[in-house]
XYZ file of C-alpha atoms in Angstrom:
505
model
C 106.357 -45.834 -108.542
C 104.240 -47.292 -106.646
C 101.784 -50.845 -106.918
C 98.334 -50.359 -106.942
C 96.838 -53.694 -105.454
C 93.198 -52.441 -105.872
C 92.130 -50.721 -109.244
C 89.134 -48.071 -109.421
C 89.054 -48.351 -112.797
C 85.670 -46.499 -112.729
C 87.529 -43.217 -111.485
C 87.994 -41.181 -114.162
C 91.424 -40.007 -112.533
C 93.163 -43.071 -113.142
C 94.078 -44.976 -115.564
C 95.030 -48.538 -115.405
C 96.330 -51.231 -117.722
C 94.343 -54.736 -118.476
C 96.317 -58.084 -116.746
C 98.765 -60.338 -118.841
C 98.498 -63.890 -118.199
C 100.264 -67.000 -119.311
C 99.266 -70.845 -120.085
C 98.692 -72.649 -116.985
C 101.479 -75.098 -116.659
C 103.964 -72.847 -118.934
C 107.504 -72.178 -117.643
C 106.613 -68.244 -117.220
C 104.848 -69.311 -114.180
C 101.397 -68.862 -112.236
C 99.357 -66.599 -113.342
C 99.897 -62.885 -112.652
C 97.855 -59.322 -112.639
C 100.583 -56.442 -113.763
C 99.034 -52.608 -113.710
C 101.346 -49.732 -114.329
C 101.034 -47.346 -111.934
C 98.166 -44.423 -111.853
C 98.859 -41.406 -113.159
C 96.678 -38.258 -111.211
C 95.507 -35.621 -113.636
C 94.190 -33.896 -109.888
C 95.701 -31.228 -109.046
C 95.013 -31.461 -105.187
C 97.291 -35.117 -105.427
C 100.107 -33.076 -106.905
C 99.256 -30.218 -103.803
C 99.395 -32.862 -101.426
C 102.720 -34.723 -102.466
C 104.786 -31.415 -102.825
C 103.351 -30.704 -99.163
C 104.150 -34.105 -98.110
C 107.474 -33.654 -96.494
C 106.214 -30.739 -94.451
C 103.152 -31.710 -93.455
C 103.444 -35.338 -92.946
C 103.177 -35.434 -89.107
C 100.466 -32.807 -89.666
C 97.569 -33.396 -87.096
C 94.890 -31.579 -87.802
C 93.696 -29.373 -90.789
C 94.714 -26.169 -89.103
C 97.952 -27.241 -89.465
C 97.699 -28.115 -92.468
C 95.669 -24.374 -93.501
C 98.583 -22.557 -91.654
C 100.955 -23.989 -93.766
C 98.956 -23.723 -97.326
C 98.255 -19.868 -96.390
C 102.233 -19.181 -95.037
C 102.889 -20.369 -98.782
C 100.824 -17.875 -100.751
C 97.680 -19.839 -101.078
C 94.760 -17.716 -100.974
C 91.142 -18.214 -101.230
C 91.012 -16.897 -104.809
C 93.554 -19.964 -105.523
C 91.903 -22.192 -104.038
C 88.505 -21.452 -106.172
C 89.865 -21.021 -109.149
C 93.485 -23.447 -109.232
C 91.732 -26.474 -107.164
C 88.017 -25.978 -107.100
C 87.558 -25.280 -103.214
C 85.630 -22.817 -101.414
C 88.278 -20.885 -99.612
C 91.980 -22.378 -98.095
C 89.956 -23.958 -94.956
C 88.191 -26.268 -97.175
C 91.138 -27.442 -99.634
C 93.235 -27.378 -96.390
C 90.295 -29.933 -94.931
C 90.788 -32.065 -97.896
C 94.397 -32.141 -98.236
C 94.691 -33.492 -94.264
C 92.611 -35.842 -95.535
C 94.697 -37.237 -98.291
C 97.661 -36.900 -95.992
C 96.640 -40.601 -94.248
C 95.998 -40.992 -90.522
C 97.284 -38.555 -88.011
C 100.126 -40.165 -85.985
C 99.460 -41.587 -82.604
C 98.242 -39.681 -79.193
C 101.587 -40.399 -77.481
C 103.467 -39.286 -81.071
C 101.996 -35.938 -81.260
C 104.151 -33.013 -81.244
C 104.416 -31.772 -77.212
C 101.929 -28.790 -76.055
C 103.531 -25.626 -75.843
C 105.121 -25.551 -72.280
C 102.913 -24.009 -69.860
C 104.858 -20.908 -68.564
C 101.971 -20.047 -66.384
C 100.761 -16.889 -66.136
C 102.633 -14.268 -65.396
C 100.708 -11.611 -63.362
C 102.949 -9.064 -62.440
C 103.712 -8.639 -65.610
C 99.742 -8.356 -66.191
C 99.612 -6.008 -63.486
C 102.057 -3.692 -64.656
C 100.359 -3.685 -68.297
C 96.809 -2.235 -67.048
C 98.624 -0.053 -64.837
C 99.855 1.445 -68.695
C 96.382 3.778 -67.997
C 96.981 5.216 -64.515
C 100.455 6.342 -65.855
C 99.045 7.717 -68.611
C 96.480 9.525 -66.527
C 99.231 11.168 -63.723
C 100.862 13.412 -65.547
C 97.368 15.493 -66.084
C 97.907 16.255 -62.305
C 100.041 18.692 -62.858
C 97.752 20.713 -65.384
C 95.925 23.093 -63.243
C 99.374 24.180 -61.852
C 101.124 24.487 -65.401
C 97.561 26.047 -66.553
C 97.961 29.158 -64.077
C 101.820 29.513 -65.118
C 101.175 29.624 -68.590
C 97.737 31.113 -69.397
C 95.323 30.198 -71.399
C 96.494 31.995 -74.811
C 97.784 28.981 -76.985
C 97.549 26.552 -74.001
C 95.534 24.236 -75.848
C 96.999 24.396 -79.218
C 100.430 23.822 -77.548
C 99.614 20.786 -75.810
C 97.684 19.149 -78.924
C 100.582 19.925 -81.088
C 103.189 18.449 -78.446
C 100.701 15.758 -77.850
C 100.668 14.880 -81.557
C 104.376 14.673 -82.101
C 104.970 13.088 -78.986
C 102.095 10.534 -79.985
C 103.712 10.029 -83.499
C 107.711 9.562 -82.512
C 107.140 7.268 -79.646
C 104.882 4.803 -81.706
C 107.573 4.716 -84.697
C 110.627 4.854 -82.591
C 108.775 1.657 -80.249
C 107.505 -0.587 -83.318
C 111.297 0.327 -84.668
C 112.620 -1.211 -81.356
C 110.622 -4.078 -81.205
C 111.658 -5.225 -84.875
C 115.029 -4.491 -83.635
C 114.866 -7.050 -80.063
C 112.925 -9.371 -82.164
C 115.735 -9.983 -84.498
C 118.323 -9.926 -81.031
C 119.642 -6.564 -81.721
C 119.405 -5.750 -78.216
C 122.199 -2.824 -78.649
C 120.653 -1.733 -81.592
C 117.063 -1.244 -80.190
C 118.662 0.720 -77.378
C 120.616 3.384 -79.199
C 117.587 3.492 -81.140
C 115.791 4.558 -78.044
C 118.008 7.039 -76.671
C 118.930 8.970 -80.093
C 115.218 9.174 -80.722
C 114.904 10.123 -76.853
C 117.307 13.280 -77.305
C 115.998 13.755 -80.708
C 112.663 14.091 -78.629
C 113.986 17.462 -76.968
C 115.019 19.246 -79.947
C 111.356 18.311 -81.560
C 110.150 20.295 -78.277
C 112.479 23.018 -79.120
C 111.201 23.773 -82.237
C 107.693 23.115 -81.617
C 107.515 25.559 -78.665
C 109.743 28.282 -80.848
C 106.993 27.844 -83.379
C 104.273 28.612 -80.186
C 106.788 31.748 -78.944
C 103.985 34.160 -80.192
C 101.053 32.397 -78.925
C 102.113 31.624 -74.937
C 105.693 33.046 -74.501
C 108.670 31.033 -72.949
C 106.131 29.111 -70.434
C 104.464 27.510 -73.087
C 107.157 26.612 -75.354
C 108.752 25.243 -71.783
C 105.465 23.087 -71.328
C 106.072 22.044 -74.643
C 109.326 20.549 -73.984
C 108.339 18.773 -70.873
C 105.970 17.282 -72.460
C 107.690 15.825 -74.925
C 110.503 14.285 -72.911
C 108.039 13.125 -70.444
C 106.003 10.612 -73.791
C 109.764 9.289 -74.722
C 110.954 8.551 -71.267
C 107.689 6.809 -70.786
C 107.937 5.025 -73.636
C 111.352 3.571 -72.900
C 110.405 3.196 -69.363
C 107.783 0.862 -70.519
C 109.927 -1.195 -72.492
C 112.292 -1.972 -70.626
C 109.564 -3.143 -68.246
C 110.679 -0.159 -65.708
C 106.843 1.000 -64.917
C 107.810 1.280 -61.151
C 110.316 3.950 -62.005
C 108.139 5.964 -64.098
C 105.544 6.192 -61.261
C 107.894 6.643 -58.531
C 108.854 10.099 -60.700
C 105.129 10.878 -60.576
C 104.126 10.529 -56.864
C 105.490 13.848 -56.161
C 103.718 15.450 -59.060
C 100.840 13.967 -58.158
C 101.532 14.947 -54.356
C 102.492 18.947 -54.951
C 99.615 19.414 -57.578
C 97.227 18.204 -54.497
C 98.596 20.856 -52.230
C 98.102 23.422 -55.071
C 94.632 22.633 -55.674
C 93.863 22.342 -51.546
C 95.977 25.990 -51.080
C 96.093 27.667 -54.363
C 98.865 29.981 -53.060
C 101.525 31.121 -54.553
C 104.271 29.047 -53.186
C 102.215 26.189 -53.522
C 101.944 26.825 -57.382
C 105.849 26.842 -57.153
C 105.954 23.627 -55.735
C 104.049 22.113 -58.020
C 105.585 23.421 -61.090
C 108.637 22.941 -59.824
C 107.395 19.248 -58.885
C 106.170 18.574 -62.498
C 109.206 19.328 -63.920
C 111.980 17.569 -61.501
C 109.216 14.586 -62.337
C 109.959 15.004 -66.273
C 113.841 15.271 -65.338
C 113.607 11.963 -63.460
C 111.935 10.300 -66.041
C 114.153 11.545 -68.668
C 117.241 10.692 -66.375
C 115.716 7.072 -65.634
C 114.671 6.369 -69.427
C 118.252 6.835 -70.454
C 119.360 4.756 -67.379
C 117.568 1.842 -68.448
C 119.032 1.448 -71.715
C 123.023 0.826 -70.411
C 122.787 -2.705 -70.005
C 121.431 -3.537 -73.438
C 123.869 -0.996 -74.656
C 126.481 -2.715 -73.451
C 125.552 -6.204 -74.869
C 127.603 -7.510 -77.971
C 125.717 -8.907 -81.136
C 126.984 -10.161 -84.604
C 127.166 -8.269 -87.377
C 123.579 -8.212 -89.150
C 122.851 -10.559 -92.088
C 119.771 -8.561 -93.367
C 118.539 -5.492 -93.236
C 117.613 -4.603 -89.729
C 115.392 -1.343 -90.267
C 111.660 -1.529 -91.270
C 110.870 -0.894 -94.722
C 109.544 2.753 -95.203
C 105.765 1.455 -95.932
C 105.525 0.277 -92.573
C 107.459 3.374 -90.431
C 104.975 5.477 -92.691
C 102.039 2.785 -91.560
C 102.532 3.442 -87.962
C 103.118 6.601 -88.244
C 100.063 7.781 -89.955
C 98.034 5.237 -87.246
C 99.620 7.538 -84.512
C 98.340 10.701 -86.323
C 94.722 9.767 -87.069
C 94.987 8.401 -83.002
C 96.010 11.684 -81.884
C 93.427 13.684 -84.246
C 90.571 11.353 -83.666
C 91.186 11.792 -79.831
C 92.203 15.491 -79.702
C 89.489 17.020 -81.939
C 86.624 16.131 -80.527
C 88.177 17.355 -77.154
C 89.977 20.214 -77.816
C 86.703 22.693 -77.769
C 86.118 21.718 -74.460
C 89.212 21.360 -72.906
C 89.056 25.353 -71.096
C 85.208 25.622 -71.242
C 83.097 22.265 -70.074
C 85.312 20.469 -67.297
C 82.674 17.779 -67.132
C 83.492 16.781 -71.230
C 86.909 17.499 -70.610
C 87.049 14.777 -67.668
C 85.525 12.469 -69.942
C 88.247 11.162 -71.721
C 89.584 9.833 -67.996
C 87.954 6.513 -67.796
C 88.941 5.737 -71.357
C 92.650 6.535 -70.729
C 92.584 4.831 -67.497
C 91.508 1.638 -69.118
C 93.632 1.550 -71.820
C 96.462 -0.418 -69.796
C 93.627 -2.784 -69.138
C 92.499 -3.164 -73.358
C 96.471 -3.794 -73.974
C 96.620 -6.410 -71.485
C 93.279 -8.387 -73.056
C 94.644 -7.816 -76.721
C 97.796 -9.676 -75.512
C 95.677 -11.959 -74.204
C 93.830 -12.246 -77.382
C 97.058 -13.859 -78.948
C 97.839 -16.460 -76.520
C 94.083 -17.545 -76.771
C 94.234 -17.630 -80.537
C 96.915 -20.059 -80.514
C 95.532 -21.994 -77.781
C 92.446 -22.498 -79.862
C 94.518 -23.395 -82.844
C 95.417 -26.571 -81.438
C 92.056 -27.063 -79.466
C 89.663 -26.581 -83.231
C 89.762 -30.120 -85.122
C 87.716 -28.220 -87.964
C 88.738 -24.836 -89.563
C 85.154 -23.473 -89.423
C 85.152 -24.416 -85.291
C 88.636 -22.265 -85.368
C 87.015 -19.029 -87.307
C 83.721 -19.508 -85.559
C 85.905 -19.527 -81.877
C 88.036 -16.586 -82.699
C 84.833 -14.563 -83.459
C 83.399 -15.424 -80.431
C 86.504 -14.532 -78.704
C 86.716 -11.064 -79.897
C 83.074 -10.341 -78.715
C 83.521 -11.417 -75.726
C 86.686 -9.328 -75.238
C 85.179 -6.474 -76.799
C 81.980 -6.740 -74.349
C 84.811 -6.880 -71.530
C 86.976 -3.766 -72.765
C 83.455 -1.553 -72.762
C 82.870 -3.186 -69.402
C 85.670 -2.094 -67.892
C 85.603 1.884 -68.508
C 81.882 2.096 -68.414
C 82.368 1.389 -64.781
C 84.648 4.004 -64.493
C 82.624 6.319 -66.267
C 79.552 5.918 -64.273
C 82.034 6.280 -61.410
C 83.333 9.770 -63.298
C 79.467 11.139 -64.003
C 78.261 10.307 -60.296
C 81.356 12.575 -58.619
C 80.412 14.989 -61.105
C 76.990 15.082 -60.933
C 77.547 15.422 -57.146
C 80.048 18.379 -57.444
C 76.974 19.719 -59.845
C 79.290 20.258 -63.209
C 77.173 17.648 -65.027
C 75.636 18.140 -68.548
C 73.995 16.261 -71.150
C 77.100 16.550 -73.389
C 79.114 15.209 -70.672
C 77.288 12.117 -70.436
C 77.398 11.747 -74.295
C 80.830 12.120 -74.249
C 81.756 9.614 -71.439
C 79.672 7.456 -73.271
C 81.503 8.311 -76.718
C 84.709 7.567 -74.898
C 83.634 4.258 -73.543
C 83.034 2.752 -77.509
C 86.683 4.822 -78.250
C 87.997 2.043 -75.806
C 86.161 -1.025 -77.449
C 87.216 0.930 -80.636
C 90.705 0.560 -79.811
C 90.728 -2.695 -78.643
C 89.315 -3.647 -82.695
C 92.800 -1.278 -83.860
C 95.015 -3.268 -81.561
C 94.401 -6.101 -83.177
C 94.155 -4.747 -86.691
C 97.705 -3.122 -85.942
C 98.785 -6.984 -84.852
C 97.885 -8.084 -88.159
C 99.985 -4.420 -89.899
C 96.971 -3.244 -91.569
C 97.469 0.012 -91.049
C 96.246 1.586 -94.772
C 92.738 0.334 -93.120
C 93.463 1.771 -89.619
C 94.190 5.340 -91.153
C 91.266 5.368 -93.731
C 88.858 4.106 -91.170
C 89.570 7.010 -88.784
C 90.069 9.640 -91.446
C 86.566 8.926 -92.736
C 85.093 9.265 -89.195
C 86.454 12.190 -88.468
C 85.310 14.241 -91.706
C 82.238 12.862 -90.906
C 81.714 13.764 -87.704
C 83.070 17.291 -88.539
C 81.037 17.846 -91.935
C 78.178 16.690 -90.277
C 78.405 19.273 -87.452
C 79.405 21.924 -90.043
C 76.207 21.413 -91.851
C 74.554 21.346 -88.605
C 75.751 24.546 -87.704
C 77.726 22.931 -84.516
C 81.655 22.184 -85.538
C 83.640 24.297 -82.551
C 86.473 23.250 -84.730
C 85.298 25.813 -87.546
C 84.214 28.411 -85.464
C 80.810 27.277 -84.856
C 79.230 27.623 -81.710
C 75.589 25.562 -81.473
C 74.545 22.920 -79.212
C 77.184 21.096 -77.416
C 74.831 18.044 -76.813
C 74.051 18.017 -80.671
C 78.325 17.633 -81.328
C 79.364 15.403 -78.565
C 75.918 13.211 -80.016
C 77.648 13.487 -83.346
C 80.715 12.018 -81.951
C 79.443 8.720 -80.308
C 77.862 8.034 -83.364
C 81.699 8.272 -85.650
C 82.981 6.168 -82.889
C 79.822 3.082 -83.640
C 80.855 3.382 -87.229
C 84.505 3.035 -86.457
C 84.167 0.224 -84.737
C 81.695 -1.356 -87.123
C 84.823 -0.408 -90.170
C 87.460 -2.137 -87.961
C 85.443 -4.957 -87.088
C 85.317 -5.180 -91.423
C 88.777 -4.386 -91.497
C 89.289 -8.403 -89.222
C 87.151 -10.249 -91.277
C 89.915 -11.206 -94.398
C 92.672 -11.249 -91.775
C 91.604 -12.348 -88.412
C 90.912 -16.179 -88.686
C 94.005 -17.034 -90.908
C 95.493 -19.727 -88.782
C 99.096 -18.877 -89.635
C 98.708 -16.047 -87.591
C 98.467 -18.357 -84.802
C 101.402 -20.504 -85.079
């Protein structure tokens, strides 16, 4: 209980009690003004007290927002249990009934400045060109195995390689987040050798189709996305590209000769490559395998929700890539080449959503207001956004003008370049949707794009998918346009997520 020296008895949230005086002269003493203490009928008082302990050293509203919204309060609570626009606004008011913010020199200490560290920048955007070197090798595997089923092979490998690798990865994450370093690394060699036998019976499945070259193919490939992906986290990039340089180097020869021997070389190149990789991947998971950690508390493994989640992100990923090129991939070189500059930025749009995170807290303890903090972290993603279209629309003028010289240009070529320079920005919006798990959004988002984009040409008479021949132009036109909406639903998918400061803390 507390003494209230000062009254507002004209606030009709408090009540106080009239004074009690005595005689002057009288043995009870001088007289005296005794009020029992105020009783709040506010709810926001009663907020702020059971927040108290937390939050008294709290010094800004942020803070103080970060900590309302990590406890369950929503915006819908804050209207309807306290009165408030949204969480900012009761947060605002609650920093406010707090009292003062401590002193400049008490303040809690800056994050430590690590600096930057650019090698490890460098070897995130070189993610693309790794992702881009292994395609050397297809006009050498193309001439082994022949065009029957080619295509359907490599989208199906593709697809399950695409799938595995992102569960297995977000598994292993969770896993070295929570110190299970020896966990996360059998993790990543089971699902590594699990990998192989998925390649088995994928290529069995393509025996009629292409023979034992294709279901070979099929295999490589899949080894090849696991050993990348646990080349890549274990932060062993060098070693993955080391494997490649002879690919890239026999492949070369094959396409300057086109001999026989040369084709040898270069198959035989691709796969010691895969082999290497493979070999390597494994390697680099012995010295967390060897580490020692407790025995686990609580449960270690994702809930099922969220392996499905990522799962079904990986297949809409794969499907919203892969159909739009898979009726070109044999016919129009030009639209098949145009998925290059997108790929080959992608290291470069994971590097600036990482990036994104370390800015968002940064600006979390710059923003004194909470509308200053949502306002920055808009601007923040458009300007990143404007930077991850920047960055492969370079390379894809760079793509048309080698093209256009070697006179394999079309129309639909340059629609498609230009449908695979939004995919990036595109992406760049799912990275950080993916960030904050919503992957029920991701999935629906791409799932309605893609029936669009193929009903559309269906009614249009020009879906290759279903058989339909028409105007290549009028497809690959059909496609840039799915890709604007996507990014237009992801962009809605931020806006009830993406300026919750707790997320920045």
């Amino acid at each position: 209980m507390t003494e209230a020296t000062d009254p507002d008895v004209t606030d009709p949230l408090f009540r106080s009690v009239a004074t009690m005086t005595t005689e002057p002269g009288s043995s009870d003493g001088p007289e005296r003004t005794i009020l029992l203490p105020r009783i709040s009928t506010d709810p926001v008082d009663d907020l702020v007290e059971r927040v108290r302990p937390q939050l008294a050293r709290a010094v800004d509203a942020l803070q103080v927002a970060a900590a309302l919204e990590a406890d369950g309060h929503t915006d819908r609570g804050a209207q309807v249990e306290y009165g408030y626009r949204d969480v900012f606004v009761l947060a605002a008011e609650v920093f406010r009934r707090l009292g003062p913010a401590p002193a400049p020199d008490q303040r809690p200490a800056a994050a430590p400045g690590a600096g930057r560290d650019r090698r490890g920048d460098l070897r995130t955007i070189s993610h693309g060109l790794l992702y881009v070197l292994p395609s050397a090798a297809f006009p050498a595997v193309l001439s082994v195995v022949g065009r029957p089923g080619l295509v359907a092979g490599m989208i199906l490998a593709g697809t399950l390689g695409w799938v595995w690798s992102g569960v297995v990865a977000y598994a292993a994450f969770r896993l070295l987040g929570l110190g299970r370093a020896r966990s996360a690394s059998r993790v990543l060699r089971t699902a590594a050798l699990t990998a192989v036998l998925l390649g088995l019976a994928a290529g069995a499945l393509m025996l009629p189709y292409g023979g034992l070259p294709l279901a070979t193919m099929m295999v490589c490939q899949l080894a090849y996305q696991l050993a990348s992906t646990l080349l890549v986290f274990y932060r062993r990039e060098g070693w993955l590209a080391a494997a490649l340089v002879p690919v890239v180097l026999a492949s070369a020869v094959f396409l300057v000769d086109g001999g026989m021997v040369a084709r040898r070389w270069a198959v035989g190149a691709a796969a010691l490559g895969v082999l290497a990789a493979f070999a390597a991947g494994l390697w680099a998971t012995r010295a967390a395998a060897r580490s020692t950690e407790p025995a686990p508390r609580d449960p270690l493994w994702p809930t099922w929700p969220a392996l499905l989640g990522v799962a079904g992100y990986g297949l809409c990923s794969a499907t919203l890539l892969f159909h739009a090129q898979a009726p070109y991939l044999l016919g129009q070189w030009d639209v098949a080449a145009s998925a290059v500059p997108l790929i080959l930025s992608m290291g470069f749009v994971e590097w600036r959503t990482s990036r994104f995170w370390a800015g968002g807290v940064a600006l979390s303890r710059r923003a004194r207001l909470p509308h200053a903090f949502v306002v920055g972290i808009w601007r923040t993603i458009g300007r990143e956004f404007v930077v991850c279209l920047a960055v492969p629309a370079a390379l894809g003028v760079l793509l048309l003008v080698v093209l256009g010289r070697a006179g394999v240009l079309s129309t639909a070529g340059v629609v498609m370049t230009a449908a695979h320079v939004a995919l990036a920005g595109a992406y760049y919006l799912a990275f950080l949707l993916a960030g904050q798990g919503r992957y029920g959004w991701l999935c629906l988002s791409m799932t309605v794009v893609i029936v669009l984009h193929v009903g559309l040409g269906a009614l249009l008479g020009v879906a290759p998918l279903l058989g339909q021949g028409g105007d290549p132009v009028t497809d690959t036109s059909l496609h840039l346009g799915s890709v604007l909406l996507l990014q237009a639903l992801f962009a809605l998918g931020l806006v009830p997520v993406i300026g919750q400061v707790r997320h920045y803390r």
